XYZ file of C-alpha atoms in Angstrom:
756
model
C 13.586 27.194 -39.340
C 15.248 24.693 -36.983
C 14.630 21.006 -36.403
C 15.140 19.284 -33.057
C 14.639 15.858 -31.604
C 13.066 16.078 -28.147
C 13.114 12.929 -25.998
C 10.633 13.109 -23.122
C 11.040 10.601 -20.274
C 8.755 9.877 -17.357
C 5.175 8.663 -17.119
C 4.245 9.459 -20.701
C 2.476 6.322 -21.919
C -1.240 5.764 -21.583
C -1.882 9.323 -20.419
C -2.728 11.063 -23.712
C 0.747 12.494 -24.127
C 1.055 12.102 -27.902
C -2.232 13.880 -28.719
C -1.240 16.522 -26.187
C 1.986 17.091 -28.169
C -0.007 17.154 -31.406
C -2.283 19.889 -30.024
C 0.741 21.915 -28.884
C 2.298 21.587 -32.347
C -0.913 22.760 -33.997
C -1.023 25.763 -31.671
C 2.620 26.704 -32.203
C 2.763 26.075 -35.947
C 5.330 23.287 -35.626
C 5.770 20.525 -38.188
C 7.104 17.053 -37.450
C 5.935 13.943 -35.650
C 5.628 12.368 -32.209
C 5.932 8.680 -31.377
C 6.130 6.286 -28.460
C 9.365 4.482 -27.834
C 9.514 1.936 -25.039
C 11.409 4.252 -22.717
C 10.207 7.671 -23.875
C 8.098 9.836 -26.151
C 10.221 11.075 -29.068
C 9.327 14.289 -30.882
C 10.754 15.543 -34.154
C 9.883 19.247 -34.232
C 10.568 21.738 -37.020
C 9.813 25.447 -36.649
C 11.102 28.775 -35.468
C 13.418 28.685 -32.490
C 10.966 30.594 -30.334
C 8.258 28.041 -31.141
C 10.575 25.126 -30.315
C 11.515 26.727 -27.004
C 7.838 27.291 -26.223
C 7.115 23.638 -27.031
C 9.837 22.453 -24.646
C 8.439 24.602 -21.838
C 4.829 23.556 -22.464
C 5.700 19.842 -22.430
C 6.232 20.134 -18.688
C 4.085 23.138 -17.760
C 0.928 21.923 -19.527
C 1.392 18.140 -19.351
C -1.768 15.987 -19.066
C -2.939 15.487 -15.477
C -1.840 11.854 -15.329
C 1.574 12.429 -16.926
C 4.845 13.069 -15.145
C 7.759 14.525 -17.105
C 11.070 13.569 -15.527
C 13.325 15.057 -18.159
C 13.536 16.412 -21.719
C 16.585 15.877 -23.878
C 16.928 18.260 -26.851
C 19.351 17.921 -29.756
C 19.618 19.179 -33.326
C 18.152 16.921 -36.009
C 18.167 16.801 -39.825
C 15.468 18.894 -41.496
C 12.025 17.331 -41.348
C 11.103 15.975 -44.780
C 7.334 15.775 -44.339
C 4.497 18.261 -44.032
C 2.242 19.013 -41.083
C 2.484 17.203 -37.758
C 1.644 13.534 -37.321
C 1.448 10.916 -34.592
C 3.647 7.958 -35.451
C 3.021 4.344 -34.478
C 4.842 3.069 -31.396
C 8.252 1.487 -31.872
C 10.161 -0.893 -29.626
C 12.895 0.414 -27.389
C 14.393 0.137 -23.977
C 11.500 -0.342 -21.568
C 11.136 2.213 -18.779
C 9.236 2.017 -15.508
C 6.761 4.652 -16.682
C 3.585 2.548 -16.748
C 0.433 4.253 -15.546
C -1.593 2.831 -12.681
C -5.316 2.167 -12.998
C -7.320 5.376 -12.835
C -10.772 6.009 -11.394
C -13.576 7.090 -13.723
C -13.117 10.750 -14.658
C -15.964 13.306 -14.382
C -16.373 13.519 -18.174
C -16.895 9.770 -18.546
C -19.203 9.658 -15.523
C -21.319 12.440 -17.021
C -21.395 10.629 -20.374
C -22.654 7.449 -18.694
C -25.538 9.419 -17.176
C -26.462 11.128 -20.452
C -29.432 9.268 -21.953
C -28.550 10.574 -25.428
C -24.917 9.424 -25.319
C -23.608 6.335 -27.112
C -22.153 5.049 -23.826
C -25.204 5.718 -21.669
C -24.997 3.302 -18.688
C -22.101 1.459 -20.297
C -20.078 -0.300 -17.574
C -16.724 -0.018 -19.380
C -16.658 3.666 -20.313
C -13.171 5.234 -20.251
C -10.895 7.725 -21.991
C -7.251 8.807 -21.939
C -7.814 10.383 -18.503
C -9.280 7.304 -16.796
C -9.847 3.584 -16.865
C -7.847 0.377 -16.514
C -4.117 0.531 -17.241
C -1.716 -1.672 -15.259
C -4.427 -4.267 -14.657
C -4.708 -4.925 -18.415
C -1.084 -4.426 -19.566
C 0.714 -7.543 -20.745
C 3.658 -5.943 -22.536
C 5.232 -2.690 -23.683
C 5.021 -0.379 -25.561
C 1.561 0.279 -24.160
C -0.712 -0.318 -27.144
C -4.008 -2.174 -27.455
C -2.279 -5.242 -28.909
C -0.258 -5.637 -25.691
C -3.298 -5.443 -23.384
C -6.155 -7.764 -22.497
C -8.367 -5.528 -24.710
C -6.855 -7.007 -27.881
C -9.744 -9.489 -28.021
C -12.276 -6.676 -28.547
C -11.926 -5.253 -32.101
C -13.043 -1.641 -32.272
C -16.239 -0.742 -34.080
C -16.064 2.076 -36.686
C -17.308 4.689 -34.213
C -14.700 3.786 -31.579
C -12.008 3.535 -34.274
C -12.812 7.070 -35.424
C -12.417 8.399 -31.857
C -9.250 6.363 -31.333
C -7.612 7.805 -34.467
C -8.647 11.433 -33.970
C -5.924 13.422 -32.128
C -8.489 16.043 -31.153
C -10.679 13.472 -29.379
C -10.215 12.709 -25.683
C -10.179 9.005 -26.572
C -7.304 9.273 -29.035
C -5.189 6.150 -28.466
C -7.093 5.285 -25.284
C -6.181 1.610 -25.381
C -9.203 0.360 -23.327
C -11.645 2.310 -25.555
C -14.944 0.461 -25.929
C -18.663 0.912 -26.348
C -21.738 -1.342 -26.145
C -21.293 -2.299 -29.806
C -17.750 -3.644 -29.553
C -16.507 -3.761 -25.971
C -16.697 -6.002 -22.917
C -20.056 -7.136 -21.605
C -21.487 -7.877 -18.188
C -21.986 -11.457 -17.070
C -24.063 -13.446 -16.500
C -26.580 -12.536 -19.181
C -29.962 -12.180 -17.522
C -33.435 -10.966 -18.372
C -33.249 -7.237 -17.833
C -30.345 -5.061 -16.757
C -27.653 -7.166 -14.964
C -26.835 -4.233 -12.685
C -30.463 -3.747 -11.645
C -30.839 -7.473 -11.017
C -27.689 -7.481 -8.862
C -28.849 -4.386 -6.983
C -32.221 -5.980 -6.230
C -30.525 -9.086 -4.826
C -28.196 -6.998 -2.670
C -31.126 -5.035 -1.256
C -32.779 -8.361 -0.440
C -29.762 -9.480 1.607
C -27.834 -11.598 -0.905
C -24.036 -11.834 -1.023
C -22.543 -11.211 -4.469
C -19.150 -11.468 -6.145
C -18.378 -8.310 -8.123
C -15.590 -8.317 -10.710
C -13.719 -5.044 -10.567
C -10.472 -3.632 -11.987
C -7.876 -5.776 -10.222
C -9.942 -8.707 -8.998
C -13.209 -9.821 -7.439
C -14.902 -8.288 -4.410
C -17.476 -9.895 -2.166
C -20.333 -7.461 -1.588
C -23.404 -7.212 0.596
C -25.634 -4.517 2.050
C -23.547 -2.825 4.763
C -26.686 -1.796 6.649
C -28.027 -5.365 6.867
C -26.654 -7.114 9.974
C -27.951 -10.520 8.898
C -26.192 -10.253 5.530
C -22.904 -9.004 7.028
C -22.896 -11.694 9.718
C -23.572 -14.351 7.083
C -20.708 -13.042 4.927
C -18.371 -13.286 7.925
C -19.511 -16.833 8.661
C -19.072 -18.000 5.074
C -15.680 -16.327 4.700
C -14.423 -17.402 8.152
C -13.577 -13.792 9.008
C -15.065 -13.282 12.486
C -13.933 -9.784 13.480
C -11.481 -8.164 11.051
C -13.009 -4.864 9.832
C -14.647 -4.829 6.410
C -14.269 -2.062 3.827
C -17.349 -0.201 2.632
C -18.087 1.513 -0.678
C -20.338 4.589 -0.599
C -22.121 6.195 -3.514
C -20.932 9.764 -3.008
C -19.740 12.376 -0.534
C -23.194 12.845 0.990
C -23.499 9.145 1.819
C -19.972 9.164 3.246
C -20.584 12.204 5.443
C -23.607 10.483 6.973
C -21.325 7.686 8.194
C -17.935 9.244 8.934
C -16.019 12.343 9.893
C -13.963 13.520 6.935
C -12.086 16.769 6.503
C -10.777 18.183 3.263
C -7.611 16.047 3.412
C -9.696 12.885 3.743
C -12.057 13.925 0.944
C -9.078 14.736 -1.280
C -7.635 11.285 -0.585
C -10.962 9.637 -1.444
C -11.270 11.617 -4.678
C -7.677 10.980 -5.797
C -7.425 9.209 -9.195
C -6.098 6.139 -7.335
C -9.434 5.897 -5.437
C -8.046 4.151 -2.348
C -9.779 2.872 0.748
C -9.415 5.668 3.330
C -9.591 5.023 7.078
C -12.062 7.489 8.603
C -13.487 8.129 12.073
C -17.027 6.755 12.216
C -19.926 8.665 13.671
C -21.141 7.030 16.866
C -24.604 6.671 15.329
C -23.474 5.591 11.859
C -26.236 3.591 10.200
C -24.151 0.497 9.528
C -24.486 -3.116 10.594
C -22.550 -3.576 13.872
C -20.592 -6.457 12.323
C -18.977 -4.231 9.666
C -16.264 -2.978 12.027
C -16.881 -4.428 15.503
C -15.101 -2.613 18.306
C -13.560 -0.067 15.931
C -13.886 3.697 15.737
C -12.638 3.828 12.141
C -14.151 2.647 8.888
C -12.330 1.808 5.670
C -14.393 3.663 3.072
C -14.019 4.176 -0.665
C -15.882 5.794 -3.525
C -16.851 4.018 -6.768
C -13.823 3.895 -9.063
C -15.054 1.812 -12.008
C -18.093 2.571 -14.172
C -19.697 -0.666 -12.978
C -19.360 0.526 -9.373
C -21.068 3.829 -10.207
C -23.987 2.032 -11.825
C -24.315 -0.461 -8.975
C -24.081 2.110 -6.181
C -26.680 4.339 -7.841
C -29.006 1.349 -8.229
C -28.575 0.028 -4.664
C -28.695 3.407 -2.929
C -27.014 2.036 0.214
C -23.417 1.557 1.370
C -22.028 -1.828 0.377
C -19.434 -4.010 2.045
C -16.669 -4.489 -0.552
C -14.146 -6.987 0.750
C -11.568 -9.007 -1.169
C -12.980 -11.900 -3.138
C -11.032 -14.765 -1.622
C -11.149 -17.553 0.887
C -9.687 -16.811 4.302
C -5.941 -15.957 4.193
C -5.673 -16.574 0.434
C -4.929 -13.913 -2.221
C -7.750 -12.037 -3.902
C -9.065 -13.945 -6.918
C -8.813 -12.221 -10.292
C -9.248 -15.028 -12.835
C -12.799 -15.961 -13.839
C -12.535 -19.740 -13.574
C -10.884 -19.515 -10.155
C -13.603 -17.133 -8.974
C -16.478 -19.401 -9.954
C -14.791 -22.347 -8.255
C -13.169 -20.613 -5.282
C -16.115 -18.440 -4.255
C -18.671 -21.211 -4.543
C -20.416 -21.501 -1.194
C -19.412 -17.948 -0.192
C -21.469 -15.909 -2.659
C -25.028 -16.317 -3.886
C -24.451 -14.856 -7.352
C -21.953 -13.065 -9.586
C -21.837 -9.735 -11.369
C -18.842 -10.183 -13.648
C -17.642 -9.286 -17.146
C -15.571 -10.714 -19.979
C -12.594 -8.317 -19.936
C -9.606 -10.343 -18.645
C -7.468 -8.993 -15.797
C -3.720 -9.300 -16.369
C -2.656 -9.191 -12.714
C -4.227 -9.113 -9.269
C -4.351 -5.652 -7.687
C -5.853 -5.232 -4.218
C -7.370 -1.878 -3.311
C -4.866 0.591 -1.918
C -5.384 1.714 1.691
C -4.448 5.116 3.120
C -5.069 7.171 6.237
C -4.617 10.809 7.200
C -2.448 11.070 10.323
C -1.070 14.287 11.777
C -2.034 16.037 8.554
C -0.135 13.580 6.355
C -1.686 11.140 3.890
C -0.017 7.796 4.557
C -0.205 4.757 2.314
C -0.766 1.610 4.377
C -1.258 -0.772 1.455
C 0.037 -0.014 -2.013
C -2.193 -1.587 -4.623
C -4.551 -0.626 -7.422
C -4.165 2.987 -8.464
C -0.719 3.426 -6.888
C 1.345 0.580 -8.334
C 3.484 0.589 -10.396
C 4.104 4.356 -10.303
C 7.900 4.715 -9.878
C 9.658 6.860 -7.313
C 12.787 8.887 -7.881
C 15.680 7.796 -5.704
C 17.511 10.632 -3.924
C 20.579 12.486 -5.169
C 23.580 10.209 -5.532
C 21.738 7.100 -6.735
C 21.536 7.848 -10.462
C 24.533 5.666 -11.354
C 23.706 2.769 -9.027
C 23.460 -0.651 -10.704
C 19.956 -2.149 -10.971
C 18.720 -4.074 -7.917
C 15.920 -6.570 -7.331
C 14.765 -6.424 -3.687
C 12.401 -9.102 -2.390
C 11.018 -7.648 0.856
C 9.850 -9.632 3.872
C 7.574 -12.472 4.860
C 4.493 -10.378 5.725
C 2.775 -7.738 3.571
C 5.069 -8.872 0.820
C 6.133 -6.598 -2.050
C 9.139 -6.480 -4.357
C 11.124 -3.501 -5.649
C 13.152 -2.923 -8.824
C 15.639 -0.093 -9.236
C 17.074 1.214 -12.481
C 18.448 4.554 -13.620
C 17.866 6.405 -10.369
C 14.282 5.194 -9.989
C 12.637 2.605 -7.766
C 9.528 0.671 -8.699
C 7.785 -0.760 -5.623
C 5.285 -3.444 -6.555
C 1.690 -3.792 -5.505
C 0.800 -5.558 -2.254
C 1.171 -9.326 -2.568
C 0.112 -10.548 0.886
C 1.570 -12.737 3.607
C 3.833 -15.514 2.383
C 2.689 -17.977 5.017
C 0.136 -19.216 2.469
C 1.366 -21.409 -0.430
C -0.956 -19.604 -2.848
C 0.641 -16.263 -1.908
C 4.094 -17.769 -2.383
C 3.081 -18.752 -5.903
C 1.805 -15.211 -6.502
C 5.099 -13.805 -5.169
C 7.159 -15.848 -7.637
C 4.814 -14.995 -10.522
C 5.104 -11.300 -9.694
C 8.903 -11.404 -9.805
C 8.741 -12.990 -13.260
C 5.979 -10.580 -14.353
C 7.719 -7.380 -13.276
C 11.190 -8.342 -14.471
C 9.798 -9.357 -17.878
C 7.410 -6.404 -18.264
C 10.052 -3.840 -17.377
C 12.946 -5.769 -19.006
C 14.812 -5.596 -15.706
C 18.275 -7.123 -15.466
C 19.369 -7.039 -11.833
C 23.008 -6.628 -10.894
C 22.271 -7.836 -7.346
C 19.501 -9.377 -5.250
C 18.584 -7.765 -1.898
C 16.836 -9.732 0.857
C 16.078 -9.583 4.559
C 18.810 -10.622 6.977
C 16.648 -13.531 8.207
C 17.790 -16.517 6.098
C 14.598 -18.517 6.669
C 12.161 -15.969 5.285
C 10.621 -17.241 2.066
C 11.914 -14.232 0.046
C 15.401 -14.708 1.514
C 15.474 -18.353 0.482
C 14.092 -17.568 -2.958
C 16.541 -14.674 -3.358
C 19.508 -16.839 -2.387
C 18.525 -19.437 -4.966
C 17.943 -16.775 -7.621
C 21.290 -15.107 -6.913
C 23.076 -18.452 -7.166
C 21.266 -19.325 -10.388
C 22.170 -15.980 -11.999
C 25.607 -15.709 -10.372
C 24.672 -12.386 -8.741
C 25.660 -10.855 -5.387
C 23.165 -11.492 -2.580
C 22.890 -8.485 -0.234
C 21.247 -9.172 3.127
C 19.789 -6.071 4.824
C 18.851 -5.935 8.494
C 15.067 -5.617 8.867
C 14.928 -2.324 10.764
C 17.738 -0.731 8.774
C 15.543 -1.380 5.710
C 12.566 0.278 7.425
C 14.575 3.421 8.154
C 16.267 3.446 4.730
C 12.819 3.282 3.111
C 11.631 6.488 4.746
C 15.007 8.165 4.123
C 14.801 7.363 0.417
C 11.147 8.314 0.123
C 11.734 11.702 1.708
C 14.736 12.448 -0.509
C 17.598 12.084 1.969
C 20.733 12.207 -0.259
C 23.058 9.228 -0.556
C 25.797 11.219 1.137
C 23.503 13.279 3.352
C 25.023 11.988 6.578
C 23.682 9.998 9.485
C 20.051 9.852 10.554
C 18.685 8.670 13.899
C 15.977 6.134 13.129
C 13.208 5.030 15.481
C 12.016 1.626 14.265
C 8.951 0.366 16.150
C 7.898 -2.917 14.666
C 6.819 -6.471 15.321
C 9.774 -8.788 14.870
C 12.939 -8.751 12.775
C 16.248 -10.563 12.998
C 18.965 -8.343 14.426
C 22.633 -8.188 13.559
C 23.414 -10.037 16.807
C 21.097 -12.911 15.716
C 18.473 -12.017 18.348
C 14.988 -10.713 17.635
C 14.645 -6.922 17.418
C 11.564 -4.752 17.145
C 11.852 -1.566 19.240
C 15.060 0.138 18.131
C 16.862 3.453 17.964
C 19.440 3.240 15.179
C 22.125 5.487 13.735
C 21.793 5.019 9.968
C 22.992 6.001 6.599
C 22.136 3.953 3.531
C 25.223 1.786 3.703
C 25.069 0.692 7.349
C 23.245 1.069 10.644
C 24.321 0.937 14.269
C 22.067 -0.016 17.159
C 22.107 2.747 19.794
C 19.162 1.800 22.026
C 16.423 -0.784 22.318
C 13.555 -1.985 24.484
C 14.570 -4.489 27.136
C 13.982 -7.992 25.699
C 11.451 -10.431 27.094
C 11.115 -14.143 26.231
C 8.505 -14.998 23.590
C 7.109 -18.040 25.342
C 5.944 -20.462 22.688
C 7.737 -18.635 19.874
C 5.257 -17.736 17.178
C 2.329 -18.504 19.509
C 3.268 -15.368 21.456
C 2.396 -13.326 18.361
C -1.125 -14.773 18.433
C -1.823 -14.906 22.180
C -1.121 -11.549 23.869
C -1.470 -12.953 27.398
C 1.793 -14.856 26.860
C 3.635 -11.598 26.192
C 1.983 -9.897 29.175
C 3.096 -12.734 31.443
C 6.664 -12.485 30.151
C 6.757 -8.699 30.575
C 5.410 -8.802 34.110
C 7.685 -11.675 35.145
C 10.739 -9.769 33.874
C 9.599 -6.456 35.373
C 8.300 -7.608 38.773
C 9.327 -11.213 39.303
C 6.773 -14.078 39.094
C 5.815 -13.811 42.758
C 4.603 -10.217 42.346
C 2.404 -10.773 39.306
C -1.333 -10.505 40.156
C -2.779 -14.001 39.873
C -6.190 -12.843 38.628
C -4.701 -11.699 35.340
C -4.199 -15.248 34.115
C -7.114 -17.271 35.456
C -7.306 -20.727 33.894
C -4.304 -20.063 31.632
C -1.297 -22.450 31.623
C 1.187 -19.994 33.081
C 3.144 -22.683 34.971
C 3.901 -24.429 31.690
C 5.036 -21.200 30.075
C 7.253 -20.288 32.996
C 8.832 -23.736 32.856
C 9.528 -23.269 29.126
C 11.173 -19.927 29.810
C 13.233 -21.291 32.702
C 14.552 -24.108 30.507
C 15.046 -21.928 27.443
C 12.669 -24.054 25.368
C 11.088 -22.170 22.453
C 11.291 -18.843 24.268
C 13.595 -16.570 22.240
C 14.265 -13.098 23.690
C 12.758 -10.207 21.718
C 12.645 -6.421 22.009
C 9.412 -6.045 20.043
C 7.346 -2.844 20.216
C 4.412 -4.639 18.617
C 4.370 -7.229 21.376
C 4.618 -4.475 24.007
C 1.374 -2.983 22.659
C -0.210 -6.451 22.648
C 0.788 -6.948 26.293
C -0.786 -3.663 27.385
C -3.963 -4.545 25.501
C -4.026 -7.870 27.375
C -3.577 -6.120 30.728
C -6.531 -3.837 29.972
C -8.702 -6.771 28.856
C -8.897 -5.302 25.360
C -7.347 -8.318 23.647
C -8.941 -11.746 23.312
C -6.949 -14.761 24.541
C -6.128 -15.484 20.894
C -6.185 -12.739 18.294
C -8.134 -13.374 15.118
C -6.278 -11.036 12.764
C -2.939 -9.255 12.764
C -2.997 -6.040 14.779
C -6.290 -6.789 16.539
C -4.952 -6.158 20.036
C -3.011 -3.014 19.116
C -5.995 -1.580 17.226
C -8.229 -2.085 20.270
C -5.636 -0.332 22.422
C -5.566 2.632 20.036
C -9.361 2.857 20.008
C -9.384 2.941 23.821
C -6.633 5.590 24.002
C -8.457 7.837 21.529
C -11.538 7.746 23.763
C -9.623 9.337 26.682
C -8.892 13.038 27.275
C -5.613 13.996 25.625
C -3.769 15.557 28.565
C -2.803 12.361 30.406
C 0.655 12.139 32.035
C 2.951 9.550 30.414
C 3.746 6.253 32.022
C 7.428 6.233 33.036
C 10.158 4.091 31.479
C 13.675 3.638 32.820
C 16.660 4.365 30.568
C 19.801 2.422 31.428
C 23.234 2.011 29.835
C 24.597 -1.454 29.162
C 28.080 -1.400 27.663
C 27.761 0.749 24.516
C 23.974 0.300 24.296
C 21.058 2.072 25.956
C 18.269 -0.179 27.234
C 14.699 1.106 27.668
C 13.202 -0.762 30.609
C 9.377 -0.802 30.846
C 9.350 -2.037 34.446
C 8.335 1.378 35.924
C 5.547 1.561 33.353
C 4.193 -1.839 34.387
C 4.302 -0.947 38.084
C 2.432 2.312 37.427
C -0.122 0.581 35.207
C -0.810 -2.118 37.794
C -1.273 0.563 40.443
C -3.751 2.391 38.191
C -5.580 -0.866 37.547
C -5.830 -1.582 41.265
C -7.161 1.935 41.828
C -9.890 1.371 39.228
C -8.613 3.891 36.660
C -10.450 3.679 33.352
C -8.832 1.495 30.692
C -9.134 4.369 28.215
C -7.001 6.644 30.403
C -4.440 3.899 30.989
C -4.219 3.250 27.244
C -3.628 6.964 26.637
C -0.935 7.138 29.314
C 0.770 4.154 27.682
C 0.823 5.748 24.217
C 2.185 8.982 25.643
C 4.834 7.144 27.654
C 6.128 5.197 24.643
C 6.358 8.349 22.531
C 7.966 10.310 25.350
C 10.797 7.879 26.037
C 11.661 7.008 22.424
C 11.376 10.558 21.084
C 13.348 12.013 23.987
C 16.076 9.436 23.544
C 16.232 10.043 19.793
C 16.672 13.783 20.332
C 19.526 13.314 22.782
C 21.230 10.731 20.570
C 20.884 12.936 17.492
C 22.659 15.711 19.363
C 25.360 13.332 20.597
C 26.082 11.913 17.144
C 25.588 15.075 15.079
C 22.594 13.715 13.139
C 20.478 16.243 11.281
C 17.317 14.171 10.973
C 15.121 11.686 12.837
C 13.264 9.061 10.811
C 10.215 7.128 12.042
C 9.246 3.775 10.562
C 7.936 0.299 11.314
C 4.473 -1.202 11.491
C 3.651 0.261 14.920
C 3.650 3.725 13.296
C 0.435 2.786 11.503
C -1.064 3.860 14.841
C -2.197 7.391 13.957
C -2.462 8.497 17.591
C 1.063 7.333 18.391
C 2.449 9.120 15.337
C 0.690 12.353 16.280
C 2.098 12.227 19.829
C 5.595 11.524 18.475
C 5.447 14.465 16.080
C 4.303 16.824 18.841
C 7.180 15.612 21.014
C 9.722 16.153 18.211
C 8.344 19.514 17.072
C 10.650 22.482 17.419
C 13.806 20.359 17.534
C 15.323 22.017 14.477
C 15.857 18.561 12.959
C 14.293 17.151 9.805
C 11.594 14.687 10.877
C 11.186 12.038 8.192
C 7.951 10.034 8.211
C 6.584 7.622 5.590
C 3.834 8.788 3.273
C 3.744 7.071 -0.128
C 5.823 4.042 0.934
C 4.101 1.871 3.572
C 5.613 2.144 7.052
C 4.811 -1.529 7.613
C 6.635 -4.428 5.964
C 5.088 -3.440 2.629
C 7.887 -0.844 2.401
C 10.763 -3.182 3.295
C 11.713 -3.965 -0.306
C 12.047 -0.245 -1.071
C 14.456 0.172 1.843
C 16.384 -2.977 0.932
C 16.765 -1.694 -2.620
C 18.126 1.661 -1.409
C 20.646 -0.023 0.919
C 21.811 -2.463 -1.756
C 22.086 0.288 -4.374
C 24.186 2.384 -1.982
C 26.540 -0.501 -1.242
C 26.900 -1.327 -4.927
C 27.688 2.311 -5.693
C 30.733 2.027 -3.437
C 32.006 -1.155 -5.108
């Protein structure tokens, strides 16, 4: 007989790992105990050497579906003094980043809810060790009921018996509950609250639904009057709305979805998935006006399953908030903040510990790409590539838009959930609370603070103050270097793997020369980047107004490309172009920028696809993508000129604008012109990246930046780069938009600290 201590690290809390070990021990005839420590599961195992070896193998090979074993440390231990095998109570220890995200209802719990003889028949808070709320209820570690928002619901004897039985699938399921002892639906009404809510939805009412990470606003997605009223009350005129469907059959009636899309929908994270809509989809026109894609999701909480089965129709499920503010997750704020927007509530009395928006993904070029990292995905950690294991811990604070933070420790990076745009004071408050929440929950002690190079971004200012307060180094990372570093780190590019050519197509970011960048070809490693090529800058007339009014950017592009006298006058009827040209001539609030995002906006304006003033971020570019996807795919690319200026290459769109104006004059369809534009952008940037990779000996090309959320553009790029013999790195689990900036900042800062 031998005795060993086995320390198992990874995602091993809240996933049924201890009862799994108990069952293995019973099978292998091993005595000892298993317990939770803050940073690991610790096993004392006594038995024959063959049995101990088999246990070590099975810990990884047979791990529960929601677990992830990152490593097992084995060492000899004193003989075990007890008998049998037991599960010990959790003990404090060094906190790890292995906290499980919230998990959609598993098939076993769903079946139990539908079983009229079961104790949890139609119970809206049914869960087990394989599903249910996790991160949304955690308030401290180790992960036990006393450190969750479920501590206010004492277990009844029946639930206690399940909770304490290692052979039961609810053993140590911290959110365990039943109708006798668990959370209840609110408000209390005559009859079934779900049936009452369903009846009101079918009648056209707008309801607030309390979910896992916050409140949704719901209405019948087939009722145009209800959807239009929701938009009016929420002051959201055109931005697409997400829809929840009951099941695969309901989804297939609305959208095209292949196996990759269905797999994404059925993933335990249960994200919103962007899908191509059928032309005759039976939805209210106001759900996604002018779009060819629908954000769809399946029910992921027991309450959703009950509601969707009762309604029998697709429901709009949009964030429960007022326009531009964060999603509401606290009860009192919901009743006050949603007053006047919703007609009624379907809520419950289980508190939510932190706001978690729904995650959003799409399938592009065969790859599942995360566009918003929220409920179900955060806070699952990511391994940093080879070479980072000894890097000091970093706190990275991301950017101004699509804000997220990132912590690194012990060769891992923990990218937070989506926080929102920091232009709103309420989101700024949420940002600061999240920093305090994450650093306390994960006992993180940063050795440095990483921020964007732009000193006036809210996170940069906050980071500078925090670094000064804690006497820590402040590491400023150029915006597009962070984008490329994020995809390098996600795809496992080693710390010393050599240079990568990065194509960063983005909105706006401060460059190392203090001008505005946004359409860049960079030569990068983690420590530094060098600008090799960029789009020719144009003046952003009116500064930030140019981001909201695409016609301003079109005017600037055409003036630079053709000269003001050659610009067709009918493009800008009744618009104050003389004033803008005077501003540009005098250099008043007209900073030069090389933005790819604004280039797409300008083309959308030329094709009359963009309104004079956009109503949500990306509106113009999304319309341009929709038009391009409606055209045949074999369109010749619009030409761009490639010129050398000193040690930089400049991509000049002037030939593209001349060709586009000629096509417009000839009456060519806007769809074909949009397709030619997409192909031209991919052709010039991909071709340049290939030649520069060869010149500089780079072995990989990385694509990142918010413009690569355009699935069509990404597909054209990948076709153009295929067969190059180079590694092509594209984002998947880390958002390609600014939601991934903090991850890239953290990798850059960790690399620089490793050298110090």
